[in-house]
Short mmCIF file of C-alpha atoms in Angstrom, two decimals:
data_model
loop_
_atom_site.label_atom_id
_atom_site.label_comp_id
_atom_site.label_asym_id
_atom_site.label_seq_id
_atom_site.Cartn_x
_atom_site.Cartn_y
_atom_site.Cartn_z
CA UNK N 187 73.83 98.45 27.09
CA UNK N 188 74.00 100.46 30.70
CA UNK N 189 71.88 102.99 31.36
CA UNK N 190 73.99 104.08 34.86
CA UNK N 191 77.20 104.78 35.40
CA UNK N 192 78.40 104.15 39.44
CA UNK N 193 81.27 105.78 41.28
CA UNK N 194 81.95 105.27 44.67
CA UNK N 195 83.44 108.04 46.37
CA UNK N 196 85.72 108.29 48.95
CA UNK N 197 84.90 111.90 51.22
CA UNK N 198 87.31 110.82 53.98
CA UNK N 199 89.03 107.72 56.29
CA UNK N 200 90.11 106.21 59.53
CA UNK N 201 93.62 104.79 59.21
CA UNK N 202 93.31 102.39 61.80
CA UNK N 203 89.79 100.99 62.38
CA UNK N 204 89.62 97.35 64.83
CA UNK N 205 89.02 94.89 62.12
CA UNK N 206 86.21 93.61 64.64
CA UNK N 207 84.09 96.86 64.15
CA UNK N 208 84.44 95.32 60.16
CA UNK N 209 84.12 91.71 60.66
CA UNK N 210 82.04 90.18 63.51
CA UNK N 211 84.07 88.19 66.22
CA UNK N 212 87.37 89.05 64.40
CA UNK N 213 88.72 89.66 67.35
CA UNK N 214 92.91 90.94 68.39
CA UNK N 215 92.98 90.69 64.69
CA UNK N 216 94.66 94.06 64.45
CA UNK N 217 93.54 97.50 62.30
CA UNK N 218 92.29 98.30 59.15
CA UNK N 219 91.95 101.35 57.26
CA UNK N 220 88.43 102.10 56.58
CA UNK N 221 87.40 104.50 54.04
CA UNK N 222 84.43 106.85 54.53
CA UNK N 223 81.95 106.87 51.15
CA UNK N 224 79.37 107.53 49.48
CA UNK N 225 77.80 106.30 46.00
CA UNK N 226 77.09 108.89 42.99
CA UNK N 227 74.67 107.32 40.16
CA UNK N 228 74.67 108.74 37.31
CA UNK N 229 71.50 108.51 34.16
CA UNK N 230 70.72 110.26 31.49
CA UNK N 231 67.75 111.96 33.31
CA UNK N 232 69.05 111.83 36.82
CA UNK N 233 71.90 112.19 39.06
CA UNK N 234 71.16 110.08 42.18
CA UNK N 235 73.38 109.15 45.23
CA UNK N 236 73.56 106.32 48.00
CA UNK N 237 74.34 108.09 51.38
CA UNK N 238 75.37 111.90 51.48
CA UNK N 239 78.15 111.66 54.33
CA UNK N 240 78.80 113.81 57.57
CA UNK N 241 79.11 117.09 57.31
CA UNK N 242 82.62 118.46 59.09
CA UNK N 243 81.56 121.56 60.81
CA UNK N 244 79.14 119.89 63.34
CA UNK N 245 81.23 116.53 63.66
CA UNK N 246 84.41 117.14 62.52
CA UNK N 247 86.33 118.95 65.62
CA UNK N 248 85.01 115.75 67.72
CA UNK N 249 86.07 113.10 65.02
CA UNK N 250 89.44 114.30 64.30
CA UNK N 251 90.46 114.78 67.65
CA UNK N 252 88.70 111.25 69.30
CA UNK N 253 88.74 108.81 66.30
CA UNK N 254 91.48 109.76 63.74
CA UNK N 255 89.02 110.50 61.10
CA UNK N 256 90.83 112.19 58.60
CA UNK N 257 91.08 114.22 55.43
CA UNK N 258 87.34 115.28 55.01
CA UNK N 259 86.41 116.82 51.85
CA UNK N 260 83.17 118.82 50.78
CA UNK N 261 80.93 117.49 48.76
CA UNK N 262 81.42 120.13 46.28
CA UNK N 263 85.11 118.93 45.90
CA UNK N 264 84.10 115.13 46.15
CA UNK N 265 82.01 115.36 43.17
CA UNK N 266 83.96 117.81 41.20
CA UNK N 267 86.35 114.52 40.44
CA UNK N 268 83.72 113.13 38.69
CA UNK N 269 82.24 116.66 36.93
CA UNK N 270 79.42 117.18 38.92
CA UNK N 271 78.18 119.43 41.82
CA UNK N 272 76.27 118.68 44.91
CA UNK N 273 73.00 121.23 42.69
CA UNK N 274 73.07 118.15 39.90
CA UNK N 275 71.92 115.54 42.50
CA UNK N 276 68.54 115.44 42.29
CA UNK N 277 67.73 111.78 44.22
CA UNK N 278 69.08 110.86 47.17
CA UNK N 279 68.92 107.33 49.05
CA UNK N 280 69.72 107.25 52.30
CA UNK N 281 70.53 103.46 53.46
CA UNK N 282 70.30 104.35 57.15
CA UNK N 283 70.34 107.01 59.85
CA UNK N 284 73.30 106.98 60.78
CA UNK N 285 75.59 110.15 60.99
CA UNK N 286 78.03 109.73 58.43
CA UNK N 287 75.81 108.82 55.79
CA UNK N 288 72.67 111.11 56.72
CA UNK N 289 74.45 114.05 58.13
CA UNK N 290 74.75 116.35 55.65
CA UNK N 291 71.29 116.79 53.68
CA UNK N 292 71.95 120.41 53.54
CA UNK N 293 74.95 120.14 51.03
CA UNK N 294 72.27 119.07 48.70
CA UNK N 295 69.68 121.74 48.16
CA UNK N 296 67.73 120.21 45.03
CA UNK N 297 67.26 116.45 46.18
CA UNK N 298 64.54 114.51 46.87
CA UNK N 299 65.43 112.01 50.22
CA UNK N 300 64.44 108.46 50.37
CA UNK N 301 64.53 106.74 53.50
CA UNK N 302 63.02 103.55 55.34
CA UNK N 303 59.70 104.42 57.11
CA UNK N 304 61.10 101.98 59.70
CA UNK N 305 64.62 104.03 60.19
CA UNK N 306 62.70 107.17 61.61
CA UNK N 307 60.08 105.25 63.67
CA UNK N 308 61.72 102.85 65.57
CA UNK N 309 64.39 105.84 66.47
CA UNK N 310 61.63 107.51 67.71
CA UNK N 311 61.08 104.52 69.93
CA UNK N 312 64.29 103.89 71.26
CA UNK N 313 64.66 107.45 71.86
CA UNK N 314 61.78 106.64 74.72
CA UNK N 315 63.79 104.19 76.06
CA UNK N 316 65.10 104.36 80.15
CA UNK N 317 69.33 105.73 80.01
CA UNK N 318 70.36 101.84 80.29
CA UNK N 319 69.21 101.18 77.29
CA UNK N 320 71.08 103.89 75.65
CA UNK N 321 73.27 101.62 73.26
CA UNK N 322 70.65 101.24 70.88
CA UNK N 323 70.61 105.45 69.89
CA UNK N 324 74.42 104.57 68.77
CA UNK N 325 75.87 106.71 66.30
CA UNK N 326 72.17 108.82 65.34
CA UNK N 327 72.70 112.57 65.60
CA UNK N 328 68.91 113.88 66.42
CA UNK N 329 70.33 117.16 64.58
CA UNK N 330 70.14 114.69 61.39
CA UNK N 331 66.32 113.93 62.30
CA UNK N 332 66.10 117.83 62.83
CA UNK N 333 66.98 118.14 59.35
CA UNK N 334 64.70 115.37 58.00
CA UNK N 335 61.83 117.68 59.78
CA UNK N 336 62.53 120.48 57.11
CA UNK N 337 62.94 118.20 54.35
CA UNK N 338 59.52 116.26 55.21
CA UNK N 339 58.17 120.38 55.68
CA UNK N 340 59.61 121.39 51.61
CA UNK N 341 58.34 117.98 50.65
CA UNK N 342 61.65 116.85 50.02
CA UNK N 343 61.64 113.63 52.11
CA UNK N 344 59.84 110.10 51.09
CA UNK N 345 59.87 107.80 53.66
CA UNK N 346 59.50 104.07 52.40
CA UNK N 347 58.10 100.74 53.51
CA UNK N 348 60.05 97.75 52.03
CA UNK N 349 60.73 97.07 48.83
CA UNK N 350 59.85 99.45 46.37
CA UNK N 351 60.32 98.53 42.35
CA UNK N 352 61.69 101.30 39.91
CA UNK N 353 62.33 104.39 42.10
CA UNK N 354 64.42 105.04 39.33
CA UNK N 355 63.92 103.80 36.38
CA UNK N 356 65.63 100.03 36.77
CA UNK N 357 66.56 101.16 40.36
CA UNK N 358 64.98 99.53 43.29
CA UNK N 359 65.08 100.10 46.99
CA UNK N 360 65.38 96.75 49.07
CA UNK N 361 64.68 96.65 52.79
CA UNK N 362 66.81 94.62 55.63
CA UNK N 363 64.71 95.46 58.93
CA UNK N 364 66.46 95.22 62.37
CA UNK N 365 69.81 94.68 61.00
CA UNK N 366 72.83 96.81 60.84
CA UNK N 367 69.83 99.23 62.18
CA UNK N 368 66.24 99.02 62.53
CA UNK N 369 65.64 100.36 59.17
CA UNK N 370 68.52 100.03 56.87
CA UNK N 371 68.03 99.42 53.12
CA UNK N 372 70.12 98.66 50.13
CA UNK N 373 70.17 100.01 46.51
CA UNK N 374 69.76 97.88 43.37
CA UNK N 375 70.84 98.81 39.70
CA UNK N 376 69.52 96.85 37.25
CA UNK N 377 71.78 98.44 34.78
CA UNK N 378 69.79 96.55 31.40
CA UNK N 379 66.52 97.68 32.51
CA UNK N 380 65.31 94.40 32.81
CA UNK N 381 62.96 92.76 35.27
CA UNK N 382 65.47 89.74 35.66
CA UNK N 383 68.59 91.78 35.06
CA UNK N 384 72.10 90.29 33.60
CA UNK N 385 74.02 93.39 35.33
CA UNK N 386 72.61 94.38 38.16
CA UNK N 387 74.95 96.48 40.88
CA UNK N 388 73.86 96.26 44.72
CA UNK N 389 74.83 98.99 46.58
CA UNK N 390 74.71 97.77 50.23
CA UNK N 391 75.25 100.81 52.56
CA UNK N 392 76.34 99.54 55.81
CA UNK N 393 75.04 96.04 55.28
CA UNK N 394 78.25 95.08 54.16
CA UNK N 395 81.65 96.53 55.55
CA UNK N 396 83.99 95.15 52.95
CA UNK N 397 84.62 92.10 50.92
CA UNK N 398 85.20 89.78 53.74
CA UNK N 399 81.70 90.23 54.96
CA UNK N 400 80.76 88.06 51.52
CA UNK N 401 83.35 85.80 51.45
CA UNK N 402 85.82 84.74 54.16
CA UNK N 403 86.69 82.11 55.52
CA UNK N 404 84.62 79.46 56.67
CA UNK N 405 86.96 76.80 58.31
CA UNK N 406 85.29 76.94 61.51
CA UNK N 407 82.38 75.40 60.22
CA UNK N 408 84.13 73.23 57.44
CA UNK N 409 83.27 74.99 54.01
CA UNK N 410 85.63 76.93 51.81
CA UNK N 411 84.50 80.32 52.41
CA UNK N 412 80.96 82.10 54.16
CA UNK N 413 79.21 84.96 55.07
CA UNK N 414 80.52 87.05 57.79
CA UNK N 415 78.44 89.93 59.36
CA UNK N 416 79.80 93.27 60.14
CA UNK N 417 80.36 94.36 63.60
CA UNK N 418 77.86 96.43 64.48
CA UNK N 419 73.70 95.44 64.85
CA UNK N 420 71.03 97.09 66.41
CA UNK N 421 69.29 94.12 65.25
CA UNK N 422 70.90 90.59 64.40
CA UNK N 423 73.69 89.31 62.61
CA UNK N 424 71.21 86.73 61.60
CA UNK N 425 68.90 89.40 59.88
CA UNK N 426 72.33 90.86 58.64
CA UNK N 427 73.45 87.31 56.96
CA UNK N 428 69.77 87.01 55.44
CA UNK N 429 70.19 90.32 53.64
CA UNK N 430 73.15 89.46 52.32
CA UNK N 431 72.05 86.35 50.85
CA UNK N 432 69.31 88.04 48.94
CA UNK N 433 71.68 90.91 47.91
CA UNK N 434 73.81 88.39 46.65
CA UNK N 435 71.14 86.49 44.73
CA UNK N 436 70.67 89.60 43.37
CA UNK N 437 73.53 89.25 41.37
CA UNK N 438 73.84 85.95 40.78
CA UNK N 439 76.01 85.28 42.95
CA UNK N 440 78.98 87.51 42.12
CA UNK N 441 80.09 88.92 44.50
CA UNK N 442 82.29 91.88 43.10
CA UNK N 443 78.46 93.33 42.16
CA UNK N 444 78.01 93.83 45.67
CA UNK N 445 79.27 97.03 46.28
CA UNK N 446 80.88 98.18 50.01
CA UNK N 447 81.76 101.43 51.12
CA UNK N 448 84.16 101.21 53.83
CA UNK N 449 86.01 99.03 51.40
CA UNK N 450 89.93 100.00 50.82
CA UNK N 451 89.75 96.35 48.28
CA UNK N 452 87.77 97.99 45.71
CA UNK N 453 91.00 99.78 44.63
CA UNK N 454 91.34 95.76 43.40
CA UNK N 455 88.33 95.22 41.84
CA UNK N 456 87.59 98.12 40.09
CA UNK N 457 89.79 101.06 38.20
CA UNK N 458 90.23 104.12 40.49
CA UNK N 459 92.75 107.14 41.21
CA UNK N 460 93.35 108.81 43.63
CA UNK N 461 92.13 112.49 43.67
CA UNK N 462 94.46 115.86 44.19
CA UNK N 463 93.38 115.78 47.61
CA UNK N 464 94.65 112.06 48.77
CA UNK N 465 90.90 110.31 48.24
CA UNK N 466 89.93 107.34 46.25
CA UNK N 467 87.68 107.64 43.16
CA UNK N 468 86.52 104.15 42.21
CA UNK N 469 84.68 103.30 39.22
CA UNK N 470 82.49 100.92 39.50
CA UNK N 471 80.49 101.07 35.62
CA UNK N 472 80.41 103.35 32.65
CA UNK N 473 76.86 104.08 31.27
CA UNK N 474 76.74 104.20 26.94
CA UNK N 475 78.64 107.26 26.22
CA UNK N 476 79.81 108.05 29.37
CA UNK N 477 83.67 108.86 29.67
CA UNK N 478 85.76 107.42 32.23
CA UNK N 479 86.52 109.71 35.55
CA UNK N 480 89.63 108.13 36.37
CA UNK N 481 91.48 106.86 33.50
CA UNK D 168 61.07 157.28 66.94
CA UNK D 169 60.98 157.15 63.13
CA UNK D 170 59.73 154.07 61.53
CA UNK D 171 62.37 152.03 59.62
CA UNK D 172 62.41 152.55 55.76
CA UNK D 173 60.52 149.55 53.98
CA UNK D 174 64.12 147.74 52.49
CA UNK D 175 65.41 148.09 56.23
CA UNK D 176 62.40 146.22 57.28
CA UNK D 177 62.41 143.40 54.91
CA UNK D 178 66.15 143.08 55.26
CA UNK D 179 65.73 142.75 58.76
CA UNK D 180 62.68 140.38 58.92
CA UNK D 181 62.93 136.72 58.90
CA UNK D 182 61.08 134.55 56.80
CA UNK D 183 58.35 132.82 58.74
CA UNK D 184 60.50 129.24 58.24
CA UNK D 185 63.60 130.97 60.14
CA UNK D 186 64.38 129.68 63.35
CA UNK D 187 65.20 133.32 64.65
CA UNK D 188 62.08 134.84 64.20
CA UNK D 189 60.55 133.28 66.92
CA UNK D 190 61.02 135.39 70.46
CA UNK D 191 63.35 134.78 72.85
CA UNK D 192 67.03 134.77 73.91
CA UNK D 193 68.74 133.54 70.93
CA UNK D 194 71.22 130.64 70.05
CA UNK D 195 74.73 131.67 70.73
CA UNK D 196 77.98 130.56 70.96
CA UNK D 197 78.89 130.36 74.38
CA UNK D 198 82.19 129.30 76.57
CA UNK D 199 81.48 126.11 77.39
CA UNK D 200 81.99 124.15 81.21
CA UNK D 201 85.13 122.61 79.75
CA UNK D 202 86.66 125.57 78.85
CA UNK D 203 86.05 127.80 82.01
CA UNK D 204 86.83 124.64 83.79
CA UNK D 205 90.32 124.89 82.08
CA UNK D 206 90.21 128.52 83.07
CA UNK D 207 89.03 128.94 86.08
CA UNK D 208 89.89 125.01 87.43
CA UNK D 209 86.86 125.32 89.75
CA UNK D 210 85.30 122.86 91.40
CA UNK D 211 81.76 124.34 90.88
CA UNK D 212 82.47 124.41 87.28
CA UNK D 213 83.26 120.58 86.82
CA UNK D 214 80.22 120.22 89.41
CA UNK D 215 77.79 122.77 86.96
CA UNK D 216 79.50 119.91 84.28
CA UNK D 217 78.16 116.80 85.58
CA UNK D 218 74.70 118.50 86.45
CA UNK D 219 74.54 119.28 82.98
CA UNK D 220 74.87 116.39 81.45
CA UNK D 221 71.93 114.46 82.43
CA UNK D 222 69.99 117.83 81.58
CA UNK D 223 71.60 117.97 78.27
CA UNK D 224 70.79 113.81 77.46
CA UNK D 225 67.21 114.08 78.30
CA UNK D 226 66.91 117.43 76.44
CA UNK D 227 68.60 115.76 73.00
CA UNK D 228 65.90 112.31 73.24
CA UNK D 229 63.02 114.63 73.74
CA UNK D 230 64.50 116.83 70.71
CA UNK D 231 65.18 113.74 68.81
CA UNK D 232 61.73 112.07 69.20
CA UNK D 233 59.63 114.74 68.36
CA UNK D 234 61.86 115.19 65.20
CA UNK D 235 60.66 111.79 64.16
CA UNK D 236 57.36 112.35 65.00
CA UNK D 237 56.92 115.33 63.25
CA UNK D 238 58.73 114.15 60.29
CA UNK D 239 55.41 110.70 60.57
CA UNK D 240 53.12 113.12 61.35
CA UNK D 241 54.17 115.33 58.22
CA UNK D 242 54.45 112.19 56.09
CA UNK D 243 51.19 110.83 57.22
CA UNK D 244 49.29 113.72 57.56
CA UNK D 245 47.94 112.31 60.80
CA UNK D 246 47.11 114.42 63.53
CA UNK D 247 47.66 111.68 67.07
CA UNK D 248 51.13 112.35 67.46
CA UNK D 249 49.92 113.74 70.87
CA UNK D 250 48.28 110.56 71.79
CA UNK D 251 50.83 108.31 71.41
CA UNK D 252 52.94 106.80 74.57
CA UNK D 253 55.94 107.67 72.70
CA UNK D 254 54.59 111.70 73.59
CA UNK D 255 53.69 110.78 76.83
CA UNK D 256 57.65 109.33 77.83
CA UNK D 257 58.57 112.79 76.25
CA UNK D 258 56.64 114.80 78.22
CA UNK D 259 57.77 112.86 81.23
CA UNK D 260 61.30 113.21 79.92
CA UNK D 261 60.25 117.41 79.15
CA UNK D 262 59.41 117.51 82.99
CA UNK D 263 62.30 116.21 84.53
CA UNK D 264 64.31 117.84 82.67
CA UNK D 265 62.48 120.69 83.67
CA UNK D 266 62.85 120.34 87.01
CA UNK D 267 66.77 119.90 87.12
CA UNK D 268 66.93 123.11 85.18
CA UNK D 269 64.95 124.77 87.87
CA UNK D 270 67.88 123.10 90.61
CA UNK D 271 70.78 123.92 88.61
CA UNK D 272 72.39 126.91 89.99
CA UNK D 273 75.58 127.79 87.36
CA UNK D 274 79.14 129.63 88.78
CA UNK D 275 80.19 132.91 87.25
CA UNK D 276 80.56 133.16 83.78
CA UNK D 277 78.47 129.78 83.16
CA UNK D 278 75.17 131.78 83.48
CA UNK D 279 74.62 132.13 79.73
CA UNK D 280 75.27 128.13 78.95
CA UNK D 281 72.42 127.36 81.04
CA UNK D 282 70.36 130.12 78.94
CA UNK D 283 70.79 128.02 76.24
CA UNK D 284 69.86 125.12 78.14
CA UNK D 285 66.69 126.55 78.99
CA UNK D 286 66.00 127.97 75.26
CA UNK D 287 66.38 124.16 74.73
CA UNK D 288 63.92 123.24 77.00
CA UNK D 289 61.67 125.56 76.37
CA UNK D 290 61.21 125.39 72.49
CA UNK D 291 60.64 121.96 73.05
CA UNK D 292 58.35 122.53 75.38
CA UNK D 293 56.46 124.43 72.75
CA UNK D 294 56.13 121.92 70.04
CA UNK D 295 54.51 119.33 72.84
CA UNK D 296 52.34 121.65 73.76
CA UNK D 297 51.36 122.04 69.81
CA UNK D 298 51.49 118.77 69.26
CA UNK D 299 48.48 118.24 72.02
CA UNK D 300 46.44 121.12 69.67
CA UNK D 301 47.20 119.18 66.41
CA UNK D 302 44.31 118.94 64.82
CA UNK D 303 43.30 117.75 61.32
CA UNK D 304 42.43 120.29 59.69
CA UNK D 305 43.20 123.44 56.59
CA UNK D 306 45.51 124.47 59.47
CA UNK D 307 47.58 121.22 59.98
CA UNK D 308 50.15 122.28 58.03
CA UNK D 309 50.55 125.77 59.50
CA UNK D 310 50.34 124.01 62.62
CA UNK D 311 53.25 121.54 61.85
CA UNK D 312 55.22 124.65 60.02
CA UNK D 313 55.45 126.29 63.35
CA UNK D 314 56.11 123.20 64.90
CA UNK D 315 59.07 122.48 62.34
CA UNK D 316 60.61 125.75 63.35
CA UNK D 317 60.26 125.55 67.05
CA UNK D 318 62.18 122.24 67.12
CA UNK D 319 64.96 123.60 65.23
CA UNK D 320 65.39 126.02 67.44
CA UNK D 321 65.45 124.11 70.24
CA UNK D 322 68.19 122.07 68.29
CA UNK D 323 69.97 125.24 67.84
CA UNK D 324 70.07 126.26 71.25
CA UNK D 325 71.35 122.59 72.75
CA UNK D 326 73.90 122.42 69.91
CA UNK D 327 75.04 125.82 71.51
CA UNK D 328 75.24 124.08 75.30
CA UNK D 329 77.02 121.00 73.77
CA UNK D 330 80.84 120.85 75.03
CA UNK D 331 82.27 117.40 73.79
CA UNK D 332 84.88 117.09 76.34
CA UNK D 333 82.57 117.37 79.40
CA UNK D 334 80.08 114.31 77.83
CA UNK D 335 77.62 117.09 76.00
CA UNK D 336 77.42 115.97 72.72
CA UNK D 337 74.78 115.41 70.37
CA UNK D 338 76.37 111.73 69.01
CA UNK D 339 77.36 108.97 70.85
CA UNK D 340 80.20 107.84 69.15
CA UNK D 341 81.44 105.10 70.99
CA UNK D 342 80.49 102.23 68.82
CA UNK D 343 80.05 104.13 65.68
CA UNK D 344 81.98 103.76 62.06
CA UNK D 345 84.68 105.88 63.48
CA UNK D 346 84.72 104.40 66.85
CA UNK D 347 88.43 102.99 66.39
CA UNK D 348 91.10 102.63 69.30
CA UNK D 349 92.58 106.23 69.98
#
């Protein structure tokens, strides 16, 4: 029995990305492509998604032209693939601040936001911080926090603090303080509906790149394989490390159930196509009844 | 002078959460430094450029950080937000950015960027004053609806002064997702 089904959807990419952004320390280790997603999850009472992208009219001049981020699609086309429209989302978890997964709130008029307490008030502090400290505002567009001021205004934003048990029915929002960023959280399906689930689905934001974060190789330390944080902290890669292995007890271990979305590798793990317009639909679980979107 | 018919008048009234009904020269597009810079290759203009910038940085954290504390002090429903010494570093930021506005004299044709600077700073300026008044109270929310609109249009108006290519831009991409080697 599911009660979810889980796509992850691809909105657009960088072809080349420095595979040390993806993996920390891997460095002169060439390019990777890195796909840009976000997560639709889909009940029989709700439609609910991890992350709602960048939106291409404010960022998209500056990101095709500097960083080779290409192919951007519209939410309204993204989620066509799958049958749905950006008015059918009705819950939306955002795992962190940053701009291309909390940049484009206004594609979805009828959702509710969830966000980490944490995430908006420790921007506000480093915000206050002298010019040299700038590096720690990385990547935050205060046009997204704009937006968050007319959500909070129509009632439409909840900000949270920590855990918090059944959001969702048999979906739970997990917190990893001072990580990735200060306040970046992760998504957990317990697809059964039980307490200690047999299928549960982590969706991990930016808390995990790709598959190598979970499992690569651990020679330099003399086991067969070990976690490897992404690139980029605000925080610590120690903090980073510690979320994983809690996201990955999550799921007893497995760590295909630990789902990344910058990850070109899930094309491996899970059955996708790609859409009419050159992205990656990736299905990740079929609730009871639910037809495939990419058979 | 004939008063307007009552559709004109509710076709041409904004709703009290629009950013445009407040008063004031509005957010427009306007040529940015980089482009008259191109242009005109002036000296002045890449000089107008660089005085900009620091202008335009302090303007987007003081923007930012009332964002986030309107968005706790909505969430909360708790009326210090002007007490805290997160206010008073963006006050302090408010002023000096004040101040180079006052000493930035723009060349010929850059005069409207700068009014967009200033609608910037000014909006701003409005929600710290408000946020000094906040008060808990039947009012609050009123108080933080006004608020809400002031700081988008403040947002509005720096997004119209932002010209990637001279360094005025609203994200700092450098380390971001997309921050690959081009």
């Amino acid at each position: 029995m599911a009660d979810y089904s889980i796509w992850v959807l691809e909105y657009c990419y960088v072809s080349k990305y420095h595979k040390s952004g993806v993996l920390y320390g891997a460095h002169n280790q060439g390019y990777v492509k890195l796909p840009y997603c976000y997560v639709v999850i889909k009940g029989r009472d709700h439609v609910a998604m991890v992350d709602v992208g960048y939106n291409d009219k404010a960022y998209g001049k500056v990101l095709g032209d500097r960083f080779g981020v290409e192919n951007w699609r519209d939410p309204k086309a993204v989620l066509a693939e799958i049958g749905l429209s950006p008015a059918d989302v009705d819950t939306c978890f955002i795992s962190h601040a940053h701009f291309d997964h909390f940049g484009n709130v206004e594609d979805f008029p009828k959702a509710k936001f969830y966000i980490q307490e944490r995430e908006i008030s420790k921007w506000v502090w480093a915000m206050s911080l002298p010019d040299r400290m700038r590096w720690m505002m990385v990547a935050v567009d205060p046009g997204d926090i704009v937006r968050g001021v007319g959500l909070a205004a129509e009632k439409r934003l909840v900000t949270v603090d920590g855990a918090m048990e059944d959001v969702l029915p048999g979906i739970d929002l997990h917190s990893a303080p001072d990580s990735h960023t200060w306040g970046s959280m992760w998504v957990t399906v317990r697809n059964d509906g039980q307490k200690q689930s047999q299928d549960a689905w982590v969706l991990a934001g930016d808390l995990v790149y790709q598959f190598d974060n979970l499992k690569s190789s651990g020679a330099v330390v003399d086991v067969d394989t070990m976690y490897t944080p992404v690139g980029l902290a605000v925080g610590s890669q120690t903090n980073l490390i510690l979320a994983t292995e809690e996201m990955m007890s999550q799921v007893g271990y497995e760590a295909r159930r630990v789902i990344p979305i910058h990850e070109e590798g899930l094309r491996d793990a899970f059955p996708s196509r790609i859409s009419k317009d050159g992205l990656r639909v990736t299905e990740i679980c079929l609730a009871d009844g639910e037809n495939s979107k990419v058979a | 002078m004939t008063e307007p018919d009552l559709f004109t008048r509710l076709a041409a009234t904004h709703k009290p959460d629009c950013l445009l009904s407040l008063d004031g020269p509005l957010p427009e597009a306007v040529p940015d430094p980089e482009e008259l810079g191109r242009t005109l290759g002036s000296d002045a203009v890449a000089a107008y450029a660089g005085a900009c910038r620091t202008i335009y940085e302090d303007l987007r954290r003081v923007i930012g950080q009332l964002s986030g504390l309107l968005i706790l002090a909505r969430l909360t429903n708790k009326t210090e937000m002007g007490d805290l010494p997160e206010m008073a570093q963006c006050r302090a930021r408010w002023n000096e950015a004040g101040q180079r506005l006052a000493a930035l004299f723009p060349p010929a044709g850059l005069q409207r960027h700068k009014a967009q600077l200033n609608g910037a700073h000014v909006f701003s300026g409005h929600v710290i004053a408000a946020a000094r008044d906040l008060r808990r109270g039947s009012d609050m929310d009123a108080q933080l609806d006004l608020m809400t609109v002031q700081i988008k249009r403040a947002y509005a108006h720096l997004e119209a002064a932002s010209a990637p290519k001279a360094g005025l831009q609203m994200v700092d991409f450098t380390h971001a997702c997309c921050a690959c080697a081009h």
